Coordinates of C-alpha atoms and ligand atoms in Angstrom, one line a residue:
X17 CA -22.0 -4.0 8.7
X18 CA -19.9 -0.9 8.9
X19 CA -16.8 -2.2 6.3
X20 CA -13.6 -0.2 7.4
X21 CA -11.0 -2.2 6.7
X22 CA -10.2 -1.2 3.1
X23 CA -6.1 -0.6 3.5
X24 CA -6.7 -4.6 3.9
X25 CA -8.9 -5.3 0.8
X26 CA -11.5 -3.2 -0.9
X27 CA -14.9 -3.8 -2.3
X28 CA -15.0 -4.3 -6.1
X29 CA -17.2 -1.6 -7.4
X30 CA -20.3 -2.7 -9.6
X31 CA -19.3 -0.6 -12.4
X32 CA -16.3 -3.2 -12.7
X33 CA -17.7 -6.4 -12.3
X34 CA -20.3 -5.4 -15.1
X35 CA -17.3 -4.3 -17.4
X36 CA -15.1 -7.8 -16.5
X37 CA -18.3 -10.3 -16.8
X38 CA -18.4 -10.5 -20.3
X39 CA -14.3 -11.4 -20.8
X40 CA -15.5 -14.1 -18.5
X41 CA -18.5 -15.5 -20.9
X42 CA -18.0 -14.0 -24.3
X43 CA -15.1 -12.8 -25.2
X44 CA -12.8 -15.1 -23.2
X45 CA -9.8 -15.1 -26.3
X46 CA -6.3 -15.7 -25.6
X47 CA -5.1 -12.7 -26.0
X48 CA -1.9 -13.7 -28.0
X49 CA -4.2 -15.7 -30.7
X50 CA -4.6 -14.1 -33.7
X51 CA -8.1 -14.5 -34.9
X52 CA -11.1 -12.5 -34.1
X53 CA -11.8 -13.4 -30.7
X54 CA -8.3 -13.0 -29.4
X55 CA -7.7 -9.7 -31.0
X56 CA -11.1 -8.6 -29.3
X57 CA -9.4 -10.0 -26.2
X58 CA -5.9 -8.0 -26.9
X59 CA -7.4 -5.0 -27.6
X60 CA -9.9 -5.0 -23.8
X61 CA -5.5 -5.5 -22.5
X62 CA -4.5 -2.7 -24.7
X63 CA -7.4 -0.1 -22.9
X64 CA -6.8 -1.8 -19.7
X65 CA -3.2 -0.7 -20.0
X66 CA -4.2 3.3 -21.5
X67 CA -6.8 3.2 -18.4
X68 CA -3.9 2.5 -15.7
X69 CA -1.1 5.2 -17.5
X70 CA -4.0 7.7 -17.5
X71 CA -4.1 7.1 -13.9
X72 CA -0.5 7.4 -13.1
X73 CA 0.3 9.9 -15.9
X74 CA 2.9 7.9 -17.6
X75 CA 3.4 6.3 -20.6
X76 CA 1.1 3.1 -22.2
X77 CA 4.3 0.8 -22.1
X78 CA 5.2 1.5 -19.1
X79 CA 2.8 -0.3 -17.3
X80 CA 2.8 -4.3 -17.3
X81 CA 0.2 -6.3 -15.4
X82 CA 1.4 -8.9 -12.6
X83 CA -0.8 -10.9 -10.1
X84 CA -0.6 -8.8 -7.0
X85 CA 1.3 -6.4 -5.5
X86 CA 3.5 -8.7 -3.8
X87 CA 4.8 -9.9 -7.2
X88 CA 5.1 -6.5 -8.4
X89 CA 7.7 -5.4 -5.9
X90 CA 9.6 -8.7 -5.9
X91 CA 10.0 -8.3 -9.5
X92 CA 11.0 -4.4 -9.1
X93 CA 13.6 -5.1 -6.7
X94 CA 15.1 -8.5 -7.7
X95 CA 14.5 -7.8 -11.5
X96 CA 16.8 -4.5 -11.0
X97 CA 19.5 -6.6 -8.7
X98 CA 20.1 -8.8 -11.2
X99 CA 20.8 -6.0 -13.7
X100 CA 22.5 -3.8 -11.5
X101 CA 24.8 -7.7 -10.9
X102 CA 24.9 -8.4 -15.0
X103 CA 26.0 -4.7 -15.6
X104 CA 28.5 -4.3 -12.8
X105 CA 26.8 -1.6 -10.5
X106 CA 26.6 -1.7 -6.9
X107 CA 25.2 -4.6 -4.4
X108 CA 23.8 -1.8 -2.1
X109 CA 20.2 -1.6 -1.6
X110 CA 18.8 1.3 0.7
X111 CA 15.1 0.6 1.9
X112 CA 13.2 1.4 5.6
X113 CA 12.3 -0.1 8.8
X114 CA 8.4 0.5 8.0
X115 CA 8.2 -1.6 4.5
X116 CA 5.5 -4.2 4.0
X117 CA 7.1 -7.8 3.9
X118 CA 6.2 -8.0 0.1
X119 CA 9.6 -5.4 0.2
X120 CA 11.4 -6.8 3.2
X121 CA 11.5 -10.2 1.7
X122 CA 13.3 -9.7 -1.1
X123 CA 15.6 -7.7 0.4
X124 CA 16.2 -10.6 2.9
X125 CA 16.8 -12.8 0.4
X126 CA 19.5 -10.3 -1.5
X127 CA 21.3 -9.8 1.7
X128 CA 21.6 -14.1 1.7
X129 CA 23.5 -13.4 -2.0
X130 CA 25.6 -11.3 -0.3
X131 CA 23.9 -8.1 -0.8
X132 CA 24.2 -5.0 1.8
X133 CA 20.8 -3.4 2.8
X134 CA 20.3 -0.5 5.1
X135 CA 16.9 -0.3 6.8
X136 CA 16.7 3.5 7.2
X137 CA 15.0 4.3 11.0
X138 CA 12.1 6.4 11.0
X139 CA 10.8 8.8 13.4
X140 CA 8.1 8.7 15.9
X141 CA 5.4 9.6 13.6
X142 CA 6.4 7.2 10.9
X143 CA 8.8 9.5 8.5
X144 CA 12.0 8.8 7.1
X145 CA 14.3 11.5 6.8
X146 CA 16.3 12.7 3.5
X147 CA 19.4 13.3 5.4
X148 CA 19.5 10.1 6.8
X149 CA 18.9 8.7 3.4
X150 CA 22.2 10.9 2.5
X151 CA 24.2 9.6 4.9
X152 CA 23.4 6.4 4.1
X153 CA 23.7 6.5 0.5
X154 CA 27.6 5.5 -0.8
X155 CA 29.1 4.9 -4.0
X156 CA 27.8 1.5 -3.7
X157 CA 24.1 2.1 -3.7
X158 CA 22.2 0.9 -6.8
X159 CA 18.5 0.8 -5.8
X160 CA 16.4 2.7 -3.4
X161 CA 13.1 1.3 -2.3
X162 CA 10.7 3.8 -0.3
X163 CA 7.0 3.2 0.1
X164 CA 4.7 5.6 -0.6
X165 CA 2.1 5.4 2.3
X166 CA 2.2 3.2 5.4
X167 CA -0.9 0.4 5.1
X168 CA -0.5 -0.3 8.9
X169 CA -0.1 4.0 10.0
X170 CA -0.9 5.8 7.3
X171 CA 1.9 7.7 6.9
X172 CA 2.8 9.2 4.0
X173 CA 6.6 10.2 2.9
X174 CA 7.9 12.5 0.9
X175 CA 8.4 10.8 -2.1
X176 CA 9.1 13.3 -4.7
X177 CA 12.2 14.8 -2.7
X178 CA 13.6 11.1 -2.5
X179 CA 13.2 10.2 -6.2
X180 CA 14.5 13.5 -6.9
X181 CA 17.5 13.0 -4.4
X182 CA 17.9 9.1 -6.6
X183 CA 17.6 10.6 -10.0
X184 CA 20.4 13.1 -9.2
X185 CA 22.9 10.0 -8.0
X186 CA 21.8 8.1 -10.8
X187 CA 20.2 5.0 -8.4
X188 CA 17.2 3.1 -9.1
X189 CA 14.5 4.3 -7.3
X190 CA 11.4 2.0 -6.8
X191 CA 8.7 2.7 -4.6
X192 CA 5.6 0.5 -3.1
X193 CA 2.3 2.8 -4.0
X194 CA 0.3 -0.2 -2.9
X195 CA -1.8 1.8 -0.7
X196 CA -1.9 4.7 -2.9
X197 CA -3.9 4.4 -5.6
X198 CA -6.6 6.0 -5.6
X199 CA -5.8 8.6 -2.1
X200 CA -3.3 10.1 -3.3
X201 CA -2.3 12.0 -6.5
X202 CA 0.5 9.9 -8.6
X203 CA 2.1 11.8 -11.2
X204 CA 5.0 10.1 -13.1
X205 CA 5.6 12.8 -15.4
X206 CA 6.4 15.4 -12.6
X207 CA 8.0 12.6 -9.8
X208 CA 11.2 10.9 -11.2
X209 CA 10.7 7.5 -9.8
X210 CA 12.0 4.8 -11.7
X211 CA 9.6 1.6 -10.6
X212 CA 6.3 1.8 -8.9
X213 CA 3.8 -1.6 -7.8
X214 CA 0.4 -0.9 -7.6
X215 CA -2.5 -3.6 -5.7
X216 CA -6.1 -4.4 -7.8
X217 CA -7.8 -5.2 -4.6
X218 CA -7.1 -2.0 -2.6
X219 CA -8.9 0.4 -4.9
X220 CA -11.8 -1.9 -5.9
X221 CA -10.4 -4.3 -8.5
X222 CA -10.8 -8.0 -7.6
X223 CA -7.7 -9.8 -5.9
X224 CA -5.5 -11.4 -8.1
X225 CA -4.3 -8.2 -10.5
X226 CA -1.3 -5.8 -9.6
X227 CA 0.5 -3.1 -11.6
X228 CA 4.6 -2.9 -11.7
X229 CA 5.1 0.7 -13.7
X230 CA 8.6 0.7 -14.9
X231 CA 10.2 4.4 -16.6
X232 CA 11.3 3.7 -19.9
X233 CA 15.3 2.8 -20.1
X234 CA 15.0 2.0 -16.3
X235 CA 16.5 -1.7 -17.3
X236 CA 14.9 -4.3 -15.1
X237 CA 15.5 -8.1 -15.7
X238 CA 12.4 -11.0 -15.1
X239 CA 12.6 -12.8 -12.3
X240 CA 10.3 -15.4 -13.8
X241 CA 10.8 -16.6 -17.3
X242 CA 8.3 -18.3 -19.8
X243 CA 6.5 -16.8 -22.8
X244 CA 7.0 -13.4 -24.1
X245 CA 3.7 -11.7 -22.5
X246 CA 4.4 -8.8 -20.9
X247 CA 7.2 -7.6 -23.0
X248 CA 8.6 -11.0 -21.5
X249 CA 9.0 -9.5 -17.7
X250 CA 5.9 -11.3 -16.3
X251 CA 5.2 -13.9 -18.7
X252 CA 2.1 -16.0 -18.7
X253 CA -1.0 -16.0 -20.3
X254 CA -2.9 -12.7 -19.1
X255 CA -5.3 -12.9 -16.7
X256 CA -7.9 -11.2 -19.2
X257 CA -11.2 -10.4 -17.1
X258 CA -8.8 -9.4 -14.0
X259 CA -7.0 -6.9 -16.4
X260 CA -9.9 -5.2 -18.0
X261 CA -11.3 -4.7 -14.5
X262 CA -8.0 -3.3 -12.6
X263 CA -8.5 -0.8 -15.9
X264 CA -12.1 0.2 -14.8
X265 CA -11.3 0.6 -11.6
X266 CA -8.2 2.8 -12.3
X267 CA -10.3 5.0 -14.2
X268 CA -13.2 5.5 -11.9
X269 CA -10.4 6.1 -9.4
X270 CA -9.5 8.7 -11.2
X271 CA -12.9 10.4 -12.0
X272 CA -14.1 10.1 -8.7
X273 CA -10.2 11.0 -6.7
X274 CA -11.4 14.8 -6.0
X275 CA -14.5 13.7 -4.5
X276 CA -13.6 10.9 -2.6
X277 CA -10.7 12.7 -1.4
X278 CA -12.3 15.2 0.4
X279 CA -15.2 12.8 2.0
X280 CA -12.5 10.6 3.2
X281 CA -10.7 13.9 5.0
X282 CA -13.7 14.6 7.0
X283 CA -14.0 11.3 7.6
X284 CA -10.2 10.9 8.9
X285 CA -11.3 14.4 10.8
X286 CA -15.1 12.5 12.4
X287 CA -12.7 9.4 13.3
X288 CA -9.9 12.0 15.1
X289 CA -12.5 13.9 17.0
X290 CA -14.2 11.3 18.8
X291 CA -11.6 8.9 19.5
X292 CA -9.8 11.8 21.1
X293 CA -12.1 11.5 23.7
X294 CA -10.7 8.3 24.6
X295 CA -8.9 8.0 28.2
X296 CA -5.1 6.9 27.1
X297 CA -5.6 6.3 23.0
X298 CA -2.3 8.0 21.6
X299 CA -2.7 8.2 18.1
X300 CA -0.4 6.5 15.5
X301 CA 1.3 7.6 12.2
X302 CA 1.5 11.5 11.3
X303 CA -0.6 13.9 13.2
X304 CA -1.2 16.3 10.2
X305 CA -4.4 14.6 7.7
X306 CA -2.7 16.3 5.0
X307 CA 0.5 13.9 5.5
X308 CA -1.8 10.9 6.2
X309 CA -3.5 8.5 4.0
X310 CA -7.1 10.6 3.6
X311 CA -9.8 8.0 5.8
X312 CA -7.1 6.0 7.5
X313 CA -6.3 6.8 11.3
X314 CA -4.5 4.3 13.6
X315 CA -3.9 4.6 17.1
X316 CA -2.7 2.2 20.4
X317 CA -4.6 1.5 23.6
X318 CA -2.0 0.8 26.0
X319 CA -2.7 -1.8 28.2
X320 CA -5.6 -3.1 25.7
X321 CA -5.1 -5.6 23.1
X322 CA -5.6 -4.9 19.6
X323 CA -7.1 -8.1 18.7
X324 CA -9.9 -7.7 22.1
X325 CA -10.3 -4.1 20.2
X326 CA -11.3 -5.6 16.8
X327 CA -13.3 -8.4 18.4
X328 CA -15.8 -6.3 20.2
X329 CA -16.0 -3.9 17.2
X330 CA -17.0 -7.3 15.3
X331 CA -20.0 -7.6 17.6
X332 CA -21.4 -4.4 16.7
X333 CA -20.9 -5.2 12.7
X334 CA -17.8 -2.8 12.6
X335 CA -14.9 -3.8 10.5
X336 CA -11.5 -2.6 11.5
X337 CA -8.0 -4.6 11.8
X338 CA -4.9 -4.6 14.5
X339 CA -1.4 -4.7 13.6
X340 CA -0.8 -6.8 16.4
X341 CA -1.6 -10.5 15.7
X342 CA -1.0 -13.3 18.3
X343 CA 1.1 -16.0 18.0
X344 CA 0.9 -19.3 19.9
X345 CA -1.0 -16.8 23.0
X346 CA 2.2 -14.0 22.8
X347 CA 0.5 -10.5 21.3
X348 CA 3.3 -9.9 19.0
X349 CA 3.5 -5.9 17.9
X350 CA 4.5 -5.7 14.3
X351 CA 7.7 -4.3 13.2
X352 CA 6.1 -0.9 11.9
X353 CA 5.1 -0.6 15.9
X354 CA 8.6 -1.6 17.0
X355 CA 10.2 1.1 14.7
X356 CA 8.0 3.9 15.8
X357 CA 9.8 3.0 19.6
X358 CA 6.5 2.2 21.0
X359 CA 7.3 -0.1 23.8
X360 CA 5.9 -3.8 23.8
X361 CA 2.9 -3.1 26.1
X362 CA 1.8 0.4 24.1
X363 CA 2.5 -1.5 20.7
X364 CA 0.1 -4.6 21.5
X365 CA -3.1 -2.3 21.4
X366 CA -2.8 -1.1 18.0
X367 CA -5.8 -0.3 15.7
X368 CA -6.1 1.0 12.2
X369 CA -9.8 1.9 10.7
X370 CA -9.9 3.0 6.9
X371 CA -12.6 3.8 4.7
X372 CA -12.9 4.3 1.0
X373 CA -15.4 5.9 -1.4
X374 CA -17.9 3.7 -0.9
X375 CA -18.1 4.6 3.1
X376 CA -21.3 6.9 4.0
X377 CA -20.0 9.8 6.7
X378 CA -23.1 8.9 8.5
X379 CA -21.8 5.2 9.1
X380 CA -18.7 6.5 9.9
X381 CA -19.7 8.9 12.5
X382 CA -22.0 5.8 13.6
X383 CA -18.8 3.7 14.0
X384 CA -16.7 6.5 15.7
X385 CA -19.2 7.3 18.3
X386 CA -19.8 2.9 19.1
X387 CA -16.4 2.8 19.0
X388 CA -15.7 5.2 21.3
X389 CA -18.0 3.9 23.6
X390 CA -16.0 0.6 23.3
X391 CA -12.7 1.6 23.5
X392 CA -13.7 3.9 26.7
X393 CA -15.3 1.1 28.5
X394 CA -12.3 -1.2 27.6
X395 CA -9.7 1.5 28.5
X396 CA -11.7 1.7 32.1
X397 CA -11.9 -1.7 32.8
X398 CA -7.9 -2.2 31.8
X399 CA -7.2 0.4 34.3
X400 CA -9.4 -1.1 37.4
X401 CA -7.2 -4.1 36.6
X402 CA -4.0 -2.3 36.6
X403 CA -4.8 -1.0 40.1
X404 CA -5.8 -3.9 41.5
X405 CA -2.7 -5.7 40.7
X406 CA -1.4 -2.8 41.7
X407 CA -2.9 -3.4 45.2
X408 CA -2.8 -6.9 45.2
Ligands
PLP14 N1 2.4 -3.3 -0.1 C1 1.5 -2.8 0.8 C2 1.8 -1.5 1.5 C3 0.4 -3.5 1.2 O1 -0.5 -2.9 2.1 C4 0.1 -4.7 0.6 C5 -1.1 -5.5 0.9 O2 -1.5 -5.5 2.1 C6 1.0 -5.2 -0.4 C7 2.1 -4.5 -0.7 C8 0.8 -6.5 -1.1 O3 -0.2 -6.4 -2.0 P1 -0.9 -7.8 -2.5 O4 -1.9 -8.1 -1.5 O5 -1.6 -7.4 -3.8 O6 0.1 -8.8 -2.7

């Protein structure tokens, strides 16, 4: 099997399952009790924590563990709405057309309580532009929520010129690094953003751990309520072994980023030049690597459907996904599709491959060159149908 799916889930690494084992069998301590065996249990939390603000270059306190990334940017974006409600500031929230649903949701769900929200547009290749963000932005906007990197086109944004272009307003500015950690550099000393959620599972953590980094005297009130874990913004007792391996695998991430980045652009470069030799594949996302997630290209087959695409790459033991999913026998595209303008029929054939340090550039080049041979073959037989309804 040739795994390269890892913008939907990630392997966890050896080297973390052998450092989260034994908070499963021996030192299992509540990590509020006070004797021995929850202070050991407290103190695997405390290095978690130091491991993850090493990472991102922030401070130890600023980081709190939730269960997902889901969780972490519901609790960003409705923790800081309530504030912004309690302290009188503005029911304005600015976000984009491209966010994950873990974003869209709550921002749904504050429009309901009356809130305004502006989906910024974004251009063909997946950016969203500062001037539209000033244009956009009134006296009424209290929270800005940008994501970092695309998980469906791998687009990233410019995200220190918009939490530079928040700080200087004085808005909130949160952003979904989800698909960040570990590709790209995060620096919250030198970027000014003011809430940031992070994923376990998408940088070889097991599922079930997330990160919500919030900057010191950035208020943000819980949106769940219960004990005081967590500096009582996501209580509930902490999920110990989970913790002490989302630490592990934020430090190996960070050992290893220099490496792994640079495999992973010659691997986004293997991917590019063969499936450029595919009849009709337009490629997805940014066309510069250096403004892409490194490893992760997507693309569209028009007239091919995305799903038929990751079915025969299954029969060859390749792993890839389609941001196309069909509903009730309709190929729906997905909204990231539908904001790029790709028309219905182009959108439906969408396919995203993306590998992470543990890929080999020899299975990848394996993979490009089968699929290739796949995608041609499907591409060929799509258009022999074309003409012959065409004909017919
Ligand atoms: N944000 C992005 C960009 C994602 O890709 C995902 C997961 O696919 C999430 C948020 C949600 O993360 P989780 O699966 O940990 O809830």
């Amino acid at each position: 099997m040739i795994y390269l799916d890892n913008s939907a889930t990630t392997r966890v690494r050896e080297e973390v399952i052998d450092e989260m084992l034994p908070y499963l069998s021996r030192s299992w301590g509540n990590p509020s009790s006070i004797h021995a065996l929850g202070r050991e249990s407290k103190e695997a939390v405390n290095d978690a924590r130091q491991r993850v603000a090493a990472l991102l270059n922030c401070d130890v306190d600023e980081i709190y563990f939730s269960s997902c990334g889901t969780l972490s940017n519901n609790a960003a974006l409705l923790g800081r709405a309530r504030f912004a409600e309690a302290n009188g500031k503005g029911r304005h929230l600015i976000t984009t057309q491209i966010e994950h649903p873990s974003v869209i949701g709550p921002c749904q769900y504050l429009e309901g309580l009356g809130w305004r929200v502006t989906y910024l547009p974004v251009n063909r290749e997946g950016f969203v532009s500062l001037k539209e963000l000033e244009k956009n932005t009134t006296a009424e906007t209290s929270i800005i929520s940008i994501m970092w990197a695309n998980n469906e086109i791998g687009t990233v944004q410019d995200i220190a010129s918009f939490a530079k272009f928040a700080k200087e307003r004085n808005i909130f500015f949160h952003t979904d690094a989800v698909q960040s950690a570990g590709k790209l550099s995060i620096d919250l000393k030198v970027v000014p953003i003011s809430a940031l959620a992070l994923s376990g599972h998408k940088f070889h953590a097991p599922k079930g751990i997330g990160i919500l980094y919030v900057r010191k005297l950035q208020n943000i009130m819980p949106i769940i309520f219960g004990g005081g874990q967590e500096m009582g913004l996501l209580p509930g007792t902490e999920a110990l072994s989970n913790i002490v391996a989302i630490g592990k695998a934020a430090e190996l991430a960070g050992l290893e980023f220099e490496q792994n980045h640079e495999k992973l652009i010659v691997i986004s470069k293997i991917f590019k030049q063969h499936l450029s030799q595919v009849d009709g594949l337009i490629f997805t996302g940014s066309s510069l690597l250096t403004h892409r997630l490194p490893g992760h290209i997507s693309f569209v087959l028009p007239g091919v459907e995305g799903e038929a695409i990751v079915m025969r790459a299954d029969l060859k033991g390749i792993c890839i996904s389609s941001g196309s999913a069909c509903h009730q026998g309709i190929i729906e595209p997905s909204q990231v599709l539908k904001a790029l303008g790709l028309s219905n029929e182009q959108a439906k054939g969408s396919v995203r491959l993306s590998a992470s340090g543990y890929n080999t550039i020899e299975e990848c080049t394996e993979a490009a060159v089968l699929l290739t041979n796949i995608l041609n073959s499907m591409a060929h037989t799509a258009s022999a149908q074309l003409s012959k309804n065409v004909m017919a």
